[in-house]
XYZ file of C-alpha atoms in Angstrom:
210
model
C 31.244 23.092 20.567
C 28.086 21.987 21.813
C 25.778 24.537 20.540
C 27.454 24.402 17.335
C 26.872 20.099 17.620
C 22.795 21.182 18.933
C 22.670 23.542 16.135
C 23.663 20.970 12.750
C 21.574 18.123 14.856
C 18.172 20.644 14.780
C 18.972 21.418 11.102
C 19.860 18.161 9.702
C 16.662 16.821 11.485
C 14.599 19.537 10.152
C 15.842 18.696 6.336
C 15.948 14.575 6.375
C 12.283 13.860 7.264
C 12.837 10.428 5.766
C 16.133 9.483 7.956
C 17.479 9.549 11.415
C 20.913 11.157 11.330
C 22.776 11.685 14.425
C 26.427 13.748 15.124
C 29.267 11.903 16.936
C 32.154 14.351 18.264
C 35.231 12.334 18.460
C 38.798 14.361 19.240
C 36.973 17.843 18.839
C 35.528 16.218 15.250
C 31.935 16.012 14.000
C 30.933 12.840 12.291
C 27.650 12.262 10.644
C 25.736 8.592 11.168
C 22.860 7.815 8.767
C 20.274 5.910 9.648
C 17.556 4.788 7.430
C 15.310 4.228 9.966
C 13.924 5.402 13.294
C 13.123 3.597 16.508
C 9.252 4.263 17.411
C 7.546 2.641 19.756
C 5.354 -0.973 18.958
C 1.747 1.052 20.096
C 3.143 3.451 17.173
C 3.007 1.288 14.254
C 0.887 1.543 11.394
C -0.376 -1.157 8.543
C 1.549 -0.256 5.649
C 4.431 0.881 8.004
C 7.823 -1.073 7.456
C 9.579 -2.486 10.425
C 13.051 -4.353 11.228
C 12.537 -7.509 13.126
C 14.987 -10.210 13.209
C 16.967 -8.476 10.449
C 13.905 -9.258 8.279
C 11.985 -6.480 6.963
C 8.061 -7.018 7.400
C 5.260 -4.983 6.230
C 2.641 -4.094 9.058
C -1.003 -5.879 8.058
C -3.323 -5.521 11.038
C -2.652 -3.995 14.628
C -4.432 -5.101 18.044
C -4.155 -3.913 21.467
C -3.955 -6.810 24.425
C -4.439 -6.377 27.814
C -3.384 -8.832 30.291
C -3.725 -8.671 33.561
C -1.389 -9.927 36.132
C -1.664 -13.453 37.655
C 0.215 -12.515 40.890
C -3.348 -11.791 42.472
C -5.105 -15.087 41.391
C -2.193 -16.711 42.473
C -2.266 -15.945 46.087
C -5.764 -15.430 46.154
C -5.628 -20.155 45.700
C -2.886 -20.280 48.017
C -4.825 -18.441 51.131
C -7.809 -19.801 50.334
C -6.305 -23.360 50.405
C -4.981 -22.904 54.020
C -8.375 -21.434 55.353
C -11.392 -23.213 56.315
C -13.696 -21.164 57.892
C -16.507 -20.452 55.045
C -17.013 -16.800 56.782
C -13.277 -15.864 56.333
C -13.258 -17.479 53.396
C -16.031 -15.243 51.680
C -14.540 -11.819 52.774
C -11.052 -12.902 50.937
C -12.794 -13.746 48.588
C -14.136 -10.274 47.848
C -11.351 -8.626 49.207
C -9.504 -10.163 46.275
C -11.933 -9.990 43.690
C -12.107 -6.193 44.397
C -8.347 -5.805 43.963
C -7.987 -8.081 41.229
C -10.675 -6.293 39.606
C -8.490 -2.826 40.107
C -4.845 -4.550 39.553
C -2.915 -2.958 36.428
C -3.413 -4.415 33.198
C -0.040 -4.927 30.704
C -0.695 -3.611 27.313
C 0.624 -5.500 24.266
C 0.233 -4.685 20.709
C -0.328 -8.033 18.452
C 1.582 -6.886 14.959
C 0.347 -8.984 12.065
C 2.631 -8.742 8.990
C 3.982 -10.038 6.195
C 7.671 -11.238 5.879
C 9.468 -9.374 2.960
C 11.557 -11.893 2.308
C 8.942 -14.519 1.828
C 5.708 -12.717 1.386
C 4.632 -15.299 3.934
C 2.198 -13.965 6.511
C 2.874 -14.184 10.378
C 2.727 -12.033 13.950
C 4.493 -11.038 17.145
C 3.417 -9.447 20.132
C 5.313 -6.293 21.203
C 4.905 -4.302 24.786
C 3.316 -1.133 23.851
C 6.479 0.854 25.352
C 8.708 -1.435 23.638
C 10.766 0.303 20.858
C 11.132 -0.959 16.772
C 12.966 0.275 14.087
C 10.764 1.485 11.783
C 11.995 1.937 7.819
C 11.710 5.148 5.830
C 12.186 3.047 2.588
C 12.654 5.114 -1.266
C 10.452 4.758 -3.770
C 11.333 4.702 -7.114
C 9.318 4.298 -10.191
C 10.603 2.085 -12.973
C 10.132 0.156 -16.259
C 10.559 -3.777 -16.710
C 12.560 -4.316 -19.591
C 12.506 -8.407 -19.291
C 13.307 -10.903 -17.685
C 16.665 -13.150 -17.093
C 15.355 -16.526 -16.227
C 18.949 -18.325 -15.699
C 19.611 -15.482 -13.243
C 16.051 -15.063 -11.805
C 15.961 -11.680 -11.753
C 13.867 -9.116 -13.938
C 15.982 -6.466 -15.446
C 14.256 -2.899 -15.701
C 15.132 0.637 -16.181
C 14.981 3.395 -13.680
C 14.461 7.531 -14.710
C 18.221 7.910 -15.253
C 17.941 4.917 -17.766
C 20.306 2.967 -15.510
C 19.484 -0.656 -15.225
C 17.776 -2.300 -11.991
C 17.780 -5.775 -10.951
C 15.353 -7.034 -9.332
C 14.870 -10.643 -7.775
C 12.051 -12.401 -8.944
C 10.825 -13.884 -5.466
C 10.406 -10.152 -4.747
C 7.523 -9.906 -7.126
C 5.542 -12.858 -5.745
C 3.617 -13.809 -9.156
C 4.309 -15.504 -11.974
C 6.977 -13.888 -14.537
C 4.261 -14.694 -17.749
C 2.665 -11.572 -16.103
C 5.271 -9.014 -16.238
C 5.398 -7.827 -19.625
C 8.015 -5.483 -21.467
C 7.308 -1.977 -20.873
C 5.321 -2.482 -17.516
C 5.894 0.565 -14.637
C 6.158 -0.562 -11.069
C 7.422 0.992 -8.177
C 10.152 -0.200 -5.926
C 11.098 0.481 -2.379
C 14.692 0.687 -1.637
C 16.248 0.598 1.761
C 19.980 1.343 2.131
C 20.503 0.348 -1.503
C 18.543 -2.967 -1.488
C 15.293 -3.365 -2.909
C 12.526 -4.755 -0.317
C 9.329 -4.150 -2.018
C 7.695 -3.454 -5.134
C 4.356 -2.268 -5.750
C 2.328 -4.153 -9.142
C -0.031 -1.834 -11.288
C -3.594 -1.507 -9.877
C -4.535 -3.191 -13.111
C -2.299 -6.036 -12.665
C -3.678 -6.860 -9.187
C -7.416 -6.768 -10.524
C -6.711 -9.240 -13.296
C -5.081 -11.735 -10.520
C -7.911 -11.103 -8.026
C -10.600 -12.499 -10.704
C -7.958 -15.755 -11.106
């Protein structure tokens, strides 16, 4: 049962590049869990990657290492050098200390700057490198506005099956006077909900020069 369970894991892996599917064998039967995305860890991410973090998804900007080193050594370093008063002894802690400060381990952080999906507001967090995030695999789909419902706030446009798509217009970020009829944009889609959407090149020149 196992090989056969190794087997459909290596081959299912091999064929969904863009998800993270996983087999669960309950009473002797397989079951298949889908997962959109894919824990990495923080030192992994990207700009332009996609992340999860508290249930919002944000778009990777700008990436930074950090290295911190431990206070522990300063620390006692003030403490003994409070209780001692000879200025001899005092000088070779001193450099006794300095040397092994100089040599103590540094913790690594990564500084993520991002923008919140959500609210296309800008912001950052700082990760351990080792820590893990789920990173998104979102779909991209091309589409065509077709116009715009203003009592509903959404922009109605039509996908390559000629299936209607509704799309909220806080998602877009600009103005609605600049999404004409007939426009092509693409959207990203994560477990069925649109997260993102991409304006033509064009577009984003004209509303650079404003």
């Amino acid at each position: 049962m196992m090989n056969i369970y190794n087997n459909m894991t290596k081959s299912l892996k091999a064929n969904c590049w863009s998800s993270f599917i996983s087999l669960k064998i309950v009473d002797n039967n397989c079951f298949i869990t889908h997962r959109k995305y894919i824990s990495v860890l923080a030192n992994e991410l990207r700009s332009g990657n996609i992340f999860l973090h508290n249930d919002k998804y944000c778009e990777v900007t700008e990436q930074r290492q950090i290295k911190q080193g431990r206070l522990a050594t300063t620390n006692m370093v003030s403490k003994i050098m409070a209780v001692l008063e000879m200025p001899k002894i005092e000088r070779k802690i001193e450099r006794k200390w300095a040397k092994m400060g100089q040599n103590r381990e540094k913790i690594v952080f990564k500084n993520i700057s991002f923008i919140d999906l959500s609210t296309l507001k800008s912001s950052s967090v700082k990760f351990a490198c080792q820590a893990k995030v789920d990173k998104i695999e979102p779909i991209k789909v091309n589409v065509r506005i077709q116009y715009t419902d203003k009592q509903k706030n959404i922009v109605v446009c039509l996908d390559q099956n000629y299936e209607d798509v509704e799309i909220p217009m806080h998602i877009f970020g600009i103005s609605e006077e600049h999404l004409e009829p007939g426009m092509e944009i693409s959207v990203f889609k994560h477990e069925d909900k649109i997260i993102k959407v991409n304006l033509p090149s064009s577009l984003l020149a004209t509303l650079r020069k404003k």
